[in-house]
């Protein structure tokens, strides 16, 4: 059983920046749990939510760190289809006293059934909990475009950086899931009828889900 809070959102994602080419309904869903286990609880709630929809395949897109050999090994052992795309955006880290600069590796993974979805989430959800980009959709319609943005000022001069921005292409029937800050829930962006209102969204929730709050209104 999950106790959750549902919040209607604007059509843009606040925490994981993603550009969407149309206005659609947006919700935030968060499973209530104590501070020590909220990540695991929300990962399980996400799995149950996706599994309840009974729609496969699912396409999972996420950003990994420079060493992702363990992820590849797990996917290959489980015969999960994936590919790694190297983005234009770079990241710089300290490792063993040395500065390491690398281009962001982007995984595109296909979950054909609930078993593969569980493996993927168990293997990679920690990245979402560490606020790396993480998204799930029913069609492979999420792409990255490189844009130059101002990141800070240095001695009164703007410092620019090439950033890989995710774009979600809305078609006639499209739904996108992204993970909330620190893995504490997830967003749903959709133009599908079954998510067109909170009442219809509630009908899509896993069985035995208890709603404790909708927007600013606690449910007694």
mmCIF file of the C-alpha atoms, coordinates in Angstrom:
data_MODEL
# 
_entry.id   MODEL 
# 
loop_
_atom_site.group_PDB 
_atom_site.id 
_atom_site.type_symbol 
_atom_site.label_atom_id 
_atom_site.label_alt_id 
_atom_site.label_comp_id 
_atom_site.label_asym_id 
_atom_site.label_entity_id 
_atom_site.label_seq_id 
_atom_site.pdbx_PDB_ins_code 
_atom_site.Cartn_x 
_atom_site.Cartn_y 
_atom_site.Cartn_z 
_atom_site.occupancy 
_atom_site.B_iso_or_equiv 
_atom_site.pdbx_formal_charge 
_atom_site.auth_seq_id 
_atom_site.auth_comp_id 
_atom_site.auth_asym_id 
_atom_site.auth_atom_id 
_atom_site.pdbx_PDB_model_num 
ATOM 1   C CA . UNK A 1 1   ? 0.000   0.000   0.000   1.00 0.00 ? 1   UNK A CA 1 
ATOM 2   C CA . UNK A 1 2   ? 1.209   3.500   -0.873  1.00 0.00 ? 2   UNK A CA 1 
ATOM 3   C CA . UNK A 1 3   ? 0.151   6.759   0.740   1.00 0.00 ? 3   UNK A CA 1 
ATOM 4   C CA . UNK A 1 4   ? 0.587   9.533   -1.808  1.00 0.00 ? 4   UNK A CA 1 
ATOM 5   C CA . UNK A 1 5   ? 0.254   13.254  -2.411  1.00 0.00 ? 5   UNK A CA 1 
ATOM 6   C CA . UNK A 1 6   ? -0.965  14.492  -5.824  1.00 0.00 ? 6   UNK A CA 1 
ATOM 7   C CA . UNK A 1 7   ? -0.171  18.006  -6.987  1.00 0.00 ? 7   UNK A CA 1 
ATOM 8   C CA . UNK A 1 8   ? -1.313  19.644  -10.230 1.00 0.00 ? 8   UNK A CA 1 
ATOM 9   C CA . UNK A 1 9   ? 1.647   21.325  -11.931 1.00 0.00 ? 9   UNK A CA 1 
ATOM 10  C CA . UNK A 1 10  ? 2.342   23.638  -14.825 1.00 0.00 ? 10  UNK A CA 1 
ATOM 11  C CA . UNK A 1 11  ? 3.241   21.894  -18.064 1.00 0.00 ? 11  UNK A CA 1 
ATOM 12  C CA . UNK A 1 12  ? 6.978   22.489  -17.588 1.00 0.00 ? 12  UNK A CA 1 
ATOM 13  C CA . UNK A 1 13  ? 9.121   20.432  -15.237 1.00 0.00 ? 13  UNK A CA 1 
ATOM 14  C CA . UNK A 1 14  ? 10.559  22.462  -12.364 1.00 0.00 ? 14  UNK A CA 1 
ATOM 15  C CA . UNK A 1 15  ? 13.340  20.198  -11.202 1.00 0.00 ? 15  UNK A CA 1 
ATOM 16  C CA . UNK A 1 16  ? 14.452  18.253  -14.268 1.00 0.00 ? 16  UNK A CA 1 
ATOM 17  C CA . UNK A 1 17  ? 14.412  20.785  -17.039 1.00 0.00 ? 17  UNK A CA 1 
ATOM 18  C CA . UNK A 1 18  ? 12.806  19.448  -20.198 1.00 0.00 ? 18  UNK A CA 1 
ATOM 19  C CA . UNK A 1 19  ? 11.276  21.344  -23.109 1.00 0.00 ? 19  UNK A CA 1 
ATOM 20  C CA . UNK A 1 20  ? 7.880   20.203  -24.344 1.00 0.00 ? 20  UNK A CA 1 
ATOM 21  C CA . UNK A 1 21  ? 6.520   21.393  -27.677 1.00 0.00 ? 21  UNK A CA 1 
ATOM 22  C CA . UNK A 1 22  ? 2.930   21.803  -26.491 1.00 0.00 ? 22  UNK A CA 1 
ATOM 23  C CA . UNK A 1 23  ? 0.878   22.519  -23.400 1.00 0.00 ? 23  UNK A CA 1 
ATOM 24  C CA . UNK A 1 24  ? -0.263  19.374  -21.636 1.00 0.00 ? 24  UNK A CA 1 
ATOM 25  C CA . UNK A 1 25  ? -1.540  18.287  -18.240 1.00 0.00 ? 25  UNK A CA 1 
ATOM 26  C CA . UNK A 1 26  ? 1.110   17.865  -15.567 1.00 0.00 ? 26  UNK A CA 1 
ATOM 27  C CA . UNK A 1 27  ? 1.047   16.272  -12.118 1.00 0.00 ? 27  UNK A CA 1 
ATOM 28  C CA . UNK A 1 28  ? 3.471   15.546  -9.324  1.00 0.00 ? 28  UNK A CA 1 
ATOM 29  C CA . UNK A 1 29  ? 2.986   12.297  -7.389  1.00 0.00 ? 29  UNK A CA 1 
ATOM 30  C CA . UNK A 1 30  ? 4.937   11.566  -4.234  1.00 0.00 ? 30  UNK A CA 1 
ATOM 31  C CA . UNK A 1 31  ? 4.686   8.566   -1.924  1.00 0.00 ? 31  UNK A CA 1 
ATOM 32  C CA . UNK A 1 32  ? 4.877   9.529   1.743   1.00 0.00 ? 32  UNK A CA 1 
ATOM 33  C CA . UNK A 1 33  ? 7.532   7.725   3.750   1.00 0.00 ? 33  UNK A CA 1 
ATOM 34  C CA . UNK A 1 34  ? 10.061  8.401   6.457   1.00 0.00 ? 34  UNK A CA 1 
ATOM 35  C CA . UNK A 1 35  ? 13.282  10.222  5.647   1.00 0.00 ? 35  UNK A CA 1 
ATOM 36  C CA . UNK A 1 36  ? 15.429  7.076   5.461   1.00 0.00 ? 36  UNK A CA 1 
ATOM 37  C CA . UNK A 1 37  ? 13.359  5.079   2.974   1.00 0.00 ? 37  UNK A CA 1 
ATOM 38  C CA . UNK A 1 38  ? 11.574  7.635   0.761   1.00 0.00 ? 38  UNK A CA 1 
ATOM 39  C CA . UNK A 1 39  ? 13.805  6.873   -2.267  1.00 0.00 ? 39  UNK A CA 1 
ATOM 40  C CA . UNK A 1 40  ? 13.060  3.144   -2.195  1.00 0.00 ? 40  UNK A CA 1 
ATOM 41  C CA . UNK A 1 41  ? 9.371   3.774   -1.558  1.00 0.00 ? 41  UNK A CA 1 
ATOM 42  C CA . UNK A 1 42  ? 9.021   6.156   -4.496  1.00 0.00 ? 42  UNK A CA 1 
ATOM 43  C CA . UNK A 1 43  ? 10.987  3.826   -6.764  1.00 0.00 ? 43  UNK A CA 1 
ATOM 44  C CA . UNK A 1 44  ? 8.559   1.030   -5.902  1.00 0.00 ? 44  UNK A CA 1 
ATOM 45  C CA . UNK A 1 45  ? 5.573   3.335   -6.385  1.00 0.00 ? 45  UNK A CA 1 
ATOM 46  C CA . UNK A 1 46  ? 6.863   4.354   -9.820  1.00 0.00 ? 46  UNK A CA 1 
ATOM 47  C CA . UNK A 1 47  ? 7.275   0.695   -10.785 1.00 0.00 ? 47  UNK A CA 1 
ATOM 48  C CA . UNK A 1 48  ? 3.760   -0.174  -9.645  1.00 0.00 ? 48  UNK A CA 1 
ATOM 49  C CA . UNK A 1 49  ? 2.308   2.873   -11.411 1.00 0.00 ? 49  UNK A CA 1 
ATOM 50  C CA . UNK A 1 50  ? 3.966   1.962   -14.701 1.00 0.00 ? 50  UNK A CA 1 
ATOM 51  C CA . UNK A 1 51  ? 3.134   -1.719  -14.341 1.00 0.00 ? 51  UNK A CA 1 
ATOM 52  C CA . UNK A 1 52  ? -0.520  -0.904  -13.631 1.00 0.00 ? 52  UNK A CA 1 
ATOM 53  C CA . UNK A 1 53  ? -0.794  0.840   -17.014 1.00 0.00 ? 53  UNK A CA 1 
ATOM 54  C CA . UNK A 1 54  ? 0.041   -2.471  -18.781 1.00 0.00 ? 54  UNK A CA 1 
ATOM 55  C CA . UNK A 1 55  ? 1.768   -0.669  -21.656 1.00 0.00 ? 55  UNK A CA 1 
ATOM 56  C CA . UNK A 1 56  ? 5.033   -1.905  -23.048 1.00 0.00 ? 56  UNK A CA 1 
ATOM 57  C CA . UNK A 1 57  ? 7.562   -1.285  -24.374 1.00 0.00 ? 57  UNK A CA 1 
ATOM 58  C CA . UNK A 1 58  ? 8.722   1.637   -22.267 1.00 0.00 ? 58  UNK A CA 1 
ATOM 59  C CA . UNK A 1 59  ? 11.669  3.826   -23.249 1.00 0.00 ? 59  UNK A CA 1 
ATOM 60  C CA . UNK A 1 60  ? 13.885  4.966   -20.379 1.00 0.00 ? 60  UNK A CA 1 
ATOM 61  C CA . UNK A 1 61  ? 16.392  7.758   -20.977 1.00 0.00 ? 61  UNK A CA 1 
ATOM 62  C CA . UNK A 1 62  ? 18.918  8.770   -18.327 1.00 0.00 ? 62  UNK A CA 1 
ATOM 63  C CA . UNK A 1 63  ? 22.296  10.435  -17.848 1.00 0.00 ? 63  UNK A CA 1 
ATOM 64  C CA . UNK A 1 64  ? 25.045  8.345   -16.228 1.00 0.00 ? 64  UNK A CA 1 
ATOM 65  C CA . UNK A 1 65  ? 28.481  9.135   -14.840 1.00 0.00 ? 65  UNK A CA 1 
ATOM 66  C CA . UNK A 1 66  ? 31.780  8.577   -16.638 1.00 0.00 ? 66  UNK A CA 1 
ATOM 67  C CA . UNK A 1 67  ? 32.102  4.972   -15.389 1.00 0.00 ? 67  UNK A CA 1 
ATOM 68  C CA . UNK A 1 68  ? 28.967  3.076   -16.360 1.00 0.00 ? 68  UNK A CA 1 
ATOM 69  C CA . UNK A 1 69  ? 30.434  -0.380  -16.902 1.00 0.00 ? 69  UNK A CA 1 
ATOM 70  C CA . UNK A 1 70  ? 28.339  -1.932  -14.099 1.00 0.00 ? 70  UNK A CA 1 
ATOM 71  C CA . UNK A 1 71  ? 25.129  -0.694  -15.722 1.00 0.00 ? 71  UNK A CA 1 
ATOM 72  C CA . UNK A 1 72  ? 26.116  -2.110  -19.110 1.00 0.00 ? 72  UNK A CA 1 
ATOM 73  C CA . UNK A 1 73  ? 27.080  -5.429  -17.538 1.00 0.00 ? 73  UNK A CA 1 
ATOM 74  C CA . UNK A 1 74  ? 23.713  -5.731  -15.779 1.00 0.00 ? 74  UNK A CA 1 
ATOM 75  C CA . UNK A 1 75  ? 21.743  -4.902  -18.920 1.00 0.00 ? 75  UNK A CA 1 
ATOM 76  C CA . UNK A 1 76  ? 23.720  -7.309  -21.078 1.00 0.00 ? 76  UNK A CA 1 
ATOM 77  C CA . UNK A 1 77  ? 23.367  -10.115 -18.566 1.00 0.00 ? 77  UNK A CA 1 
ATOM 78  C CA . UNK A 1 78  ? 19.586  -9.558  -18.483 1.00 0.00 ? 78  UNK A CA 1 
ATOM 79  C CA . UNK A 1 79  ? 19.459  -9.191  -22.299 1.00 0.00 ? 79  UNK A CA 1 
ATOM 80  C CA . UNK A 1 80  ? 17.981  -5.708  -22.017 1.00 0.00 ? 80  UNK A CA 1 
ATOM 81  C CA . UNK A 1 81  ? 18.176  -3.642  -25.180 1.00 0.00 ? 81  UNK A CA 1 
ATOM 82  C CA . UNK A 1 82  ? 20.096  -0.370  -24.770 1.00 0.00 ? 82  UNK A CA 1 
ATOM 83  C CA . UNK A 1 83  ? 22.420  2.061   -26.450 1.00 0.00 ? 83  UNK A CA 1 
ATOM 84  C CA . UNK A 1 84  ? 24.689  4.818   -25.137 1.00 0.00 ? 84  UNK A CA 1 
ATOM 85  C CA . UNK A 1 85  ? 24.767  8.221   -26.799 1.00 0.00 ? 85  UNK A CA 1 
ATOM 86  C CA . UNK A 1 86  ? 27.583  10.621  -25.915 1.00 0.00 ? 86  UNK A CA 1 
ATOM 87  C CA . UNK A 1 87  ? 26.188  14.138  -25.550 1.00 0.00 ? 87  UNK A CA 1 
ATOM 88  C CA . UNK A 1 88  ? 27.936  17.418  -26.307 1.00 0.00 ? 88  UNK A CA 1 
ATOM 89  C CA . UNK A 1 89  ? 27.637  18.641  -22.721 1.00 0.00 ? 89  UNK A CA 1 
ATOM 90  C CA . UNK A 1 90  ? 30.639  17.984  -20.473 1.00 0.00 ? 90  UNK A CA 1 
ATOM 91  C CA . UNK A 1 91  ? 31.067  17.432  -16.753 1.00 0.00 ? 91  UNK A CA 1 
ATOM 92  C CA . UNK A 1 92  ? 34.181  17.951  -14.642 1.00 0.00 ? 92  UNK A CA 1 
ATOM 93  C CA . UNK A 1 93  ? 34.964  15.928  -11.500 1.00 0.00 ? 93  UNK A CA 1 
ATOM 94  C CA . UNK A 1 94  ? 37.844  15.291  -9.145  1.00 0.00 ? 94  UNK A CA 1 
ATOM 95  C CA . UNK A 1 95  ? 38.994  11.662  -8.983  1.00 0.00 ? 95  UNK A CA 1 
ATOM 96  C CA . UNK A 1 96  ? 42.115  10.474  -7.148  1.00 0.00 ? 96  UNK A CA 1 
ATOM 97  C CA . UNK A 1 97  ? 43.392  14.050  -7.036  1.00 0.00 ? 97  UNK A CA 1 
ATOM 98  C CA . UNK A 1 98  ? 43.063  14.467  -10.796 1.00 0.00 ? 98  UNK A CA 1 
ATOM 99  C CA . UNK A 1 99  ? 40.578  16.648  -12.687 1.00 0.00 ? 99  UNK A CA 1 
ATOM 100 C CA . UNK A 1 100 ? 38.553  14.536  -15.088 1.00 0.00 ? 100 UNK A CA 1 
ATOM 101 C CA . UNK A 1 101 ? 36.454  16.102  -17.831 1.00 0.00 ? 101 UNK A CA 1 
ATOM 102 C CA . UNK A 1 102 ? 34.076  13.914  -19.818 1.00 0.00 ? 102 UNK A CA 1 
ATOM 103 C CA . UNK A 1 103 ? 31.088  14.176  -22.122 1.00 0.00 ? 103 UNK A CA 1 
ATOM 104 C CA . UNK A 1 104 ? 27.811  13.078  -20.585 1.00 0.00 ? 104 UNK A CA 1 
ATOM 105 C CA . UNK A 1 105 ? 26.811  9.507   -21.462 1.00 0.00 ? 105 UNK A CA 1 
ATOM 106 C CA . UNK A 1 106 ? 23.096  9.174   -22.196 1.00 0.00 ? 106 UNK A CA 1 
ATOM 107 C CA . UNK A 1 107 ? 21.484  5.740   -21.935 1.00 0.00 ? 107 UNK A CA 1 
ATOM 108 C CA . UNK A 1 108 ? 18.456  4.865   -24.032 1.00 0.00 ? 108 UNK A CA 1 
ATOM 109 C CA . UNK A 1 109 ? 16.952  1.652   -22.699 1.00 0.00 ? 109 UNK A CA 1 
ATOM 110 C CA . UNK A 1 110 ? 13.933  -0.376  -23.774 1.00 0.00 ? 110 UNK A CA 1 
ATOM 111 C CA . UNK A 1 111 ? 11.825  -2.235  -21.210 1.00 0.00 ? 111 UNK A CA 1 
ATOM 112 C CA . UNK A 1 112 ? 9.721   -4.871  -22.957 1.00 0.00 ? 112 UNK A CA 1 
ATOM 113 C CA . UNK A 1 113 ? 7.955   -6.150  -19.836 1.00 0.00 ? 113 UNK A CA 1 
ATOM 114 C CA . UNK A 1 114 ? 7.633   -5.640  -16.091 1.00 0.00 ? 114 UNK A CA 1 
ATOM 115 C CA . UNK A 1 115 ? 10.613  -7.897  -15.318 1.00 0.00 ? 115 UNK A CA 1 
ATOM 116 C CA . UNK A 1 116 ? 13.003  -5.824  -17.417 1.00 0.00 ? 116 UNK A CA 1 
ATOM 117 C CA . UNK A 1 117 ? 11.492  -2.609  -16.040 1.00 0.00 ? 117 UNK A CA 1 
ATOM 118 C CA . UNK A 1 118 ? 12.188  -3.751  -12.481 1.00 0.00 ? 118 UNK A CA 1 
ATOM 119 C CA . UNK A 1 119 ? 15.821  -4.552  -13.346 1.00 0.00 ? 119 UNK A CA 1 
ATOM 120 C CA . UNK A 1 120 ? 16.283  -1.175  -15.015 1.00 0.00 ? 120 UNK A CA 1 
ATOM 121 C CA . UNK A 1 121 ? 14.824  0.776   -12.083 1.00 0.00 ? 121 UNK A CA 1 
ATOM 122 C CA . UNK A 1 122 ? 16.725  -1.248  -9.471  1.00 0.00 ? 122 UNK A CA 1 
ATOM 123 C CA . UNK A 1 123 ? 19.973  -0.686  -11.386 1.00 0.00 ? 123 UNK A CA 1 
ATOM 124 C CA . UNK A 1 124 ? 19.644  2.993   -12.261 1.00 0.00 ? 124 UNK A CA 1 
ATOM 125 C CA . UNK A 1 125 ? 17.149  4.805   -10.018 1.00 0.00 ? 125 UNK A CA 1 
ATOM 126 C CA . UNK A 1 126 ? 20.032  5.963   -7.803  1.00 0.00 ? 126 UNK A CA 1 
ATOM 127 C CA . UNK A 1 127 ? 21.036  8.291   -10.658 1.00 0.00 ? 127 UNK A CA 1 
ATOM 128 C CA . UNK A 1 128 ? 17.625  9.970   -10.547 1.00 0.00 ? 128 UNK A CA 1 
ATOM 129 C CA . UNK A 1 129 ? 17.904  10.219  -6.749  1.00 0.00 ? 129 UNK A CA 1 
ATOM 130 C CA . UNK A 1 130 ? 21.211  12.057  -7.311  1.00 0.00 ? 130 UNK A CA 1 
ATOM 131 C CA . UNK A 1 131 ? 19.362  14.437  -9.665  1.00 0.00 ? 131 UNK A CA 1 
ATOM 132 C CA . UNK A 1 132 ? 20.704  13.184  -12.967 1.00 0.00 ? 132 UNK A CA 1 
ATOM 133 C CA . UNK A 1 133 ? 18.218  13.461  -15.817 1.00 0.00 ? 133 UNK A CA 1 
ATOM 134 C CA . UNK A 1 134 ? 15.838  10.477  -15.888 1.00 0.00 ? 134 UNK A CA 1 
ATOM 135 C CA . UNK A 1 135 ? 12.725  10.103  -18.046 1.00 0.00 ? 135 UNK A CA 1 
ATOM 136 C CA . UNK A 1 136 ? 10.324  7.379   -19.168 1.00 0.00 ? 136 UNK A CA 1 
ATOM 137 C CA . UNK A 1 137 ? 7.905   7.458   -22.103 1.00 0.00 ? 137 UNK A CA 1 
ATOM 138 C CA . UNK A 1 138 ? 5.876   5.099   -24.289 1.00 0.00 ? 138 UNK A CA 1 
ATOM 139 C CA . UNK A 1 139 ? 7.423   6.212   -27.564 1.00 0.00 ? 139 UNK A CA 1 
ATOM 140 C CA . UNK A 1 140 ? 11.040  6.930   -28.363 1.00 0.00 ? 140 UNK A CA 1 
ATOM 141 C CA . UNK A 1 141 ? 10.295  10.626  -28.883 1.00 0.00 ? 141 UNK A CA 1 
ATOM 142 C CA . UNK A 1 142 ? 12.724  12.344  -26.515 1.00 0.00 ? 142 UNK A CA 1 
ATOM 143 C CA . UNK A 1 143 ? 15.816  13.946  -28.035 1.00 0.00 ? 143 UNK A CA 1 
ATOM 144 C CA . UNK A 1 144 ? 18.661  16.187  -26.856 1.00 0.00 ? 144 UNK A CA 1 
ATOM 145 C CA . UNK A 1 145 ? 19.658  19.462  -28.486 1.00 0.00 ? 145 UNK A CA 1 
ATOM 146 C CA . UNK A 1 146 ? 22.804  21.412  -27.665 1.00 0.00 ? 146 UNK A CA 1 
ATOM 147 C CA . UNK A 1 147 ? 22.253  25.003  -26.565 1.00 0.00 ? 147 UNK A CA 1 
ATOM 148 C CA . UNK A 1 148 ? 24.720  27.609  -25.312 1.00 0.00 ? 148 UNK A CA 1 
ATOM 149 C CA . UNK A 1 149 ? 23.668  29.193  -22.033 1.00 0.00 ? 149 UNK A CA 1 
ATOM 150 C CA . UNK A 1 150 ? 25.152  31.606  -19.481 1.00 0.00 ? 150 UNK A CA 1 
ATOM 151 C CA . UNK A 1 151 ? 26.122  29.710  -16.331 1.00 0.00 ? 151 UNK A CA 1 
ATOM 152 C CA . UNK A 1 152 ? 27.849  32.402  -14.250 1.00 0.00 ? 152 UNK A CA 1 
ATOM 153 C CA . UNK A 1 153 ? 29.782  35.666  -14.306 1.00 0.00 ? 153 UNK A CA 1 
ATOM 154 C CA . UNK A 1 154 ? 33.558  35.756  -13.858 1.00 0.00 ? 154 UNK A CA 1 
ATOM 155 C CA . UNK A 1 155 ? 35.175  39.169  -13.423 1.00 0.00 ? 155 UNK A CA 1 
ATOM 156 C CA . UNK A 1 156 ? 32.084  40.835  -14.932 1.00 0.00 ? 156 UNK A CA 1 
ATOM 157 C CA . UNK A 1 157 ? 32.172  38.524  -17.949 1.00 0.00 ? 157 UNK A CA 1 
ATOM 158 C CA . UNK A 1 158 ? 29.562  35.943  -18.760 1.00 0.00 ? 158 UNK A CA 1 
ATOM 159 C CA . UNK A 1 159 ? 30.772  32.341  -18.828 1.00 0.00 ? 159 UNK A CA 1 
ATOM 160 C CA . UNK A 1 160 ? 28.940  30.229  -21.383 1.00 0.00 ? 160 UNK A CA 1 
ATOM 161 C CA . UNK A 1 161 ? 28.552  26.488  -21.590 1.00 0.00 ? 161 UNK A CA 1 
ATOM 162 C CA . UNK A 1 162 ? 27.115  24.051  -24.109 1.00 0.00 ? 162 UNK A CA 1 
ATOM 163 C CA . UNK A 1 163 ? 24.230  22.255  -22.412 1.00 0.00 ? 163 UNK A CA 1 
ATOM 164 C CA . UNK A 1 164 ? 22.312  19.248  -23.715 1.00 0.00 ? 164 UNK A CA 1 
ATOM 165 C CA . UNK A 1 165 ? 18.615  20.108  -23.335 1.00 0.00 ? 165 UNK A CA 1 
ATOM 166 C CA . UNK A 1 166 ? 16.020  17.309  -23.505 1.00 0.00 ? 166 UNK A CA 1 
ATOM 167 C CA . UNK A 1 167 ? 13.078  17.909  -25.843 1.00 0.00 ? 167 UNK A CA 1 
ATOM 168 C CA . UNK A 1 168 ? 9.885   15.868  -25.655 1.00 0.00 ? 168 UNK A CA 1 
ATOM 169 C CA . UNK A 1 169 ? 7.926   15.755  -28.893 1.00 0.00 ? 169 UNK A CA 1 
ATOM 170 C CA . UNK A 1 170 ? 4.186   15.643  -28.313 1.00 0.00 ? 170 UNK A CA 1 
ATOM 171 C CA . UNK A 1 171 ? 2.236   13.551  -30.775 1.00 0.00 ? 171 UNK A CA 1 
ATOM 172 C CA . UNK A 1 172 ? -1.458  12.703  -30.793 1.00 0.00 ? 172 UNK A CA 1 
ATOM 173 C CA . UNK A 1 173 ? -1.139  10.554  -27.671 1.00 0.00 ? 173 UNK A CA 1 
ATOM 174 C CA . UNK A 1 174 ? 1.915   11.125  -25.504 1.00 0.00 ? 174 UNK A CA 1 
ATOM 175 C CA . UNK A 1 175 ? 2.920   10.704  -21.862 1.00 0.00 ? 175 UNK A CA 1 
ATOM 176 C CA . UNK A 1 176 ? 6.230   11.457  -20.189 1.00 0.00 ? 176 UNK A CA 1 
ATOM 177 C CA . UNK A 1 177 ? 7.375   10.534  -16.665 1.00 0.00 ? 177 UNK A CA 1 
ATOM 178 C CA . UNK A 1 178 ? 10.323  12.335  -15.057 1.00 0.00 ? 178 UNK A CA 1 
ATOM 179 C CA . UNK A 1 179 ? 11.713  11.970  -11.545 1.00 0.00 ? 179 UNK A CA 1 
ATOM 180 C CA . UNK A 1 180 ? 11.332  14.606  -8.861  1.00 0.00 ? 180 UNK A CA 1 
ATOM 181 C CA . UNK A 1 181 ? 14.210  16.191  -6.960  1.00 0.00 ? 181 UNK A CA 1 
ATOM 182 C CA . UNK A 1 182 ? 16.195  13.635  -4.908  1.00 0.00 ? 182 UNK A CA 1 
ATOM 183 C CA . UNK A 1 183 ? 14.028  10.802  -6.249  1.00 0.00 ? 183 UNK A CA 1 
ATOM 184 C CA . UNK A 1 184 ? 11.153  11.835  -3.964  1.00 0.00 ? 184 UNK A CA 1 
ATOM 185 C CA . UNK A 1 185 ? 8.377   11.113  -6.455  1.00 0.00 ? 185 UNK A CA 1 
ATOM 186 C CA . UNK A 1 186 ? 7.721   11.651  -10.141 1.00 0.00 ? 186 UNK A CA 1 
ATOM 187 C CA . UNK A 1 187 ? 6.001   13.954  -12.614 1.00 0.00 ? 187 UNK A CA 1 
ATOM 188 C CA . UNK A 1 188 ? 3.499   12.934  -15.266 1.00 0.00 ? 188 UNK A CA 1 
ATOM 189 C CA . UNK A 1 189 ? 3.166   15.078  -18.409 1.00 0.00 ? 189 UNK A CA 1 
ATOM 190 C CA . UNK A 1 190 ? 0.421   13.903  -20.729 1.00 0.00 ? 190 UNK A CA 1 
ATOM 191 C CA . UNK A 1 191 ? -2.160  14.836  -23.336 1.00 0.00 ? 191 UNK A CA 1 
ATOM 192 C CA . UNK A 1 192 ? -3.926  11.476  -22.996 1.00 0.00 ? 192 UNK A CA 1 
ATOM 193 C CA . UNK A 1 193 ? -7.547  11.439  -21.937 1.00 0.00 ? 193 UNK A CA 1 
ATOM 194 C CA . UNK A 1 194 ? -6.941  9.132   -18.980 1.00 0.00 ? 194 UNK A CA 1 
ATOM 195 C CA . UNK A 1 195 ? -4.688  11.764  -17.384 1.00 0.00 ? 195 UNK A CA 1 
ATOM 196 C CA . UNK A 1 196 ? -6.847  14.769  -18.364 1.00 0.00 ? 196 UNK A CA 1 
ATOM 197 C CA . UNK A 1 197 ? -8.085  15.395  -14.809 1.00 0.00 ? 197 UNK A CA 1 
ATOM 198 C CA . UNK A 1 198 ? -7.154  14.409  -11.270 1.00 0.00 ? 198 UNK A CA 1 
ATOM 199 C CA . UNK A 1 199 ? -10.262 12.229  -11.114 1.00 0.00 ? 199 UNK A CA 1 
ATOM 200 C CA . UNK A 1 200 ? -9.178  10.287  -14.191 1.00 0.00 ? 200 UNK A CA 1 
ATOM 201 C CA . UNK A 1 201 ? -5.577  10.119  -12.978 1.00 0.00 ? 201 UNK A CA 1 
ATOM 202 C CA . UNK A 1 202 ? -6.790  8.542   -9.727  1.00 0.00 ? 202 UNK A CA 1 
ATOM 203 C CA . UNK A 1 203 ? -8.388  5.736   -11.763 1.00 0.00 ? 203 UNK A CA 1 
ATOM 204 C CA . UNK A 1 204 ? -4.922  4.850   -13.102 1.00 0.00 ? 204 UNK A CA 1 
ATOM 205 C CA . UNK A 1 205 ? -3.277  4.468   -9.690  1.00 0.00 ? 205 UNK A CA 1 
ATOM 206 C CA . UNK A 1 206 ? -2.138  1.068   -8.384  1.00 0.00 ? 206 UNK A CA 1 
ATOM 207 C CA . UNK A 1 207 ? -4.637  -0.821  -6.252  1.00 0.00 ? 207 UNK A CA 1 
ATOM 208 C CA . UNK A 1 208 ? -4.641  -0.054  -2.522  1.00 0.00 ? 208 UNK A CA 1 
ATOM 209 C CA . UNK A 1 209 ? -3.138  3.383   -3.086  1.00 0.00 ? 209 UNK A CA 1 
ATOM 210 C CA . UNK A 1 210 ? -4.268  5.824   -0.390  1.00 0.00 ? 210 UNK A CA 1 
ATOM 211 C CA . UNK A 1 211 ? -4.364  9.520   -1.283  1.00 0.00 ? 211 UNK A CA 1 
ATOM 212 C CA . UNK A 1 212 ? -3.471  11.681  1.716   1.00 0.00 ? 212 UNK A CA 1 
ATOM 213 C CA . UNK A 1 213 ? -3.451  15.067  -0.032  1.00 0.00 ? 213 UNK A CA 1 
ATOM 214 C CA . UNK A 1 214 ? -4.544  16.652  -3.340  1.00 0.00 ? 214 UNK A CA 1 
ATOM 215 C CA . UNK A 1 215 ? -2.920  20.011  -4.050  1.00 0.00 ? 215 UNK A CA 1 
ATOM 216 C CA . UNK A 1 216 ? -3.167  21.940  -0.757  1.00 0.00 ? 216 UNK A CA 1 
ATOM 217 C CA . UNK A 1 217 ? -6.066  19.915  0.570   1.00 0.00 ? 217 UNK A CA 1 
ATOM 218 C CA . UNK A 1 218 ? -5.385  17.074  3.052   1.00 0.00 ? 218 UNK A CA 1 
ATOM 219 C CA . UNK A 1 219 ? -7.674  14.075  2.666   1.00 0.00 ? 219 UNK A CA 1 
ATOM 220 C CA . UNK A 1 220 ? -9.104  12.931  5.982   1.00 0.00 ? 220 UNK A CA 1 
# 
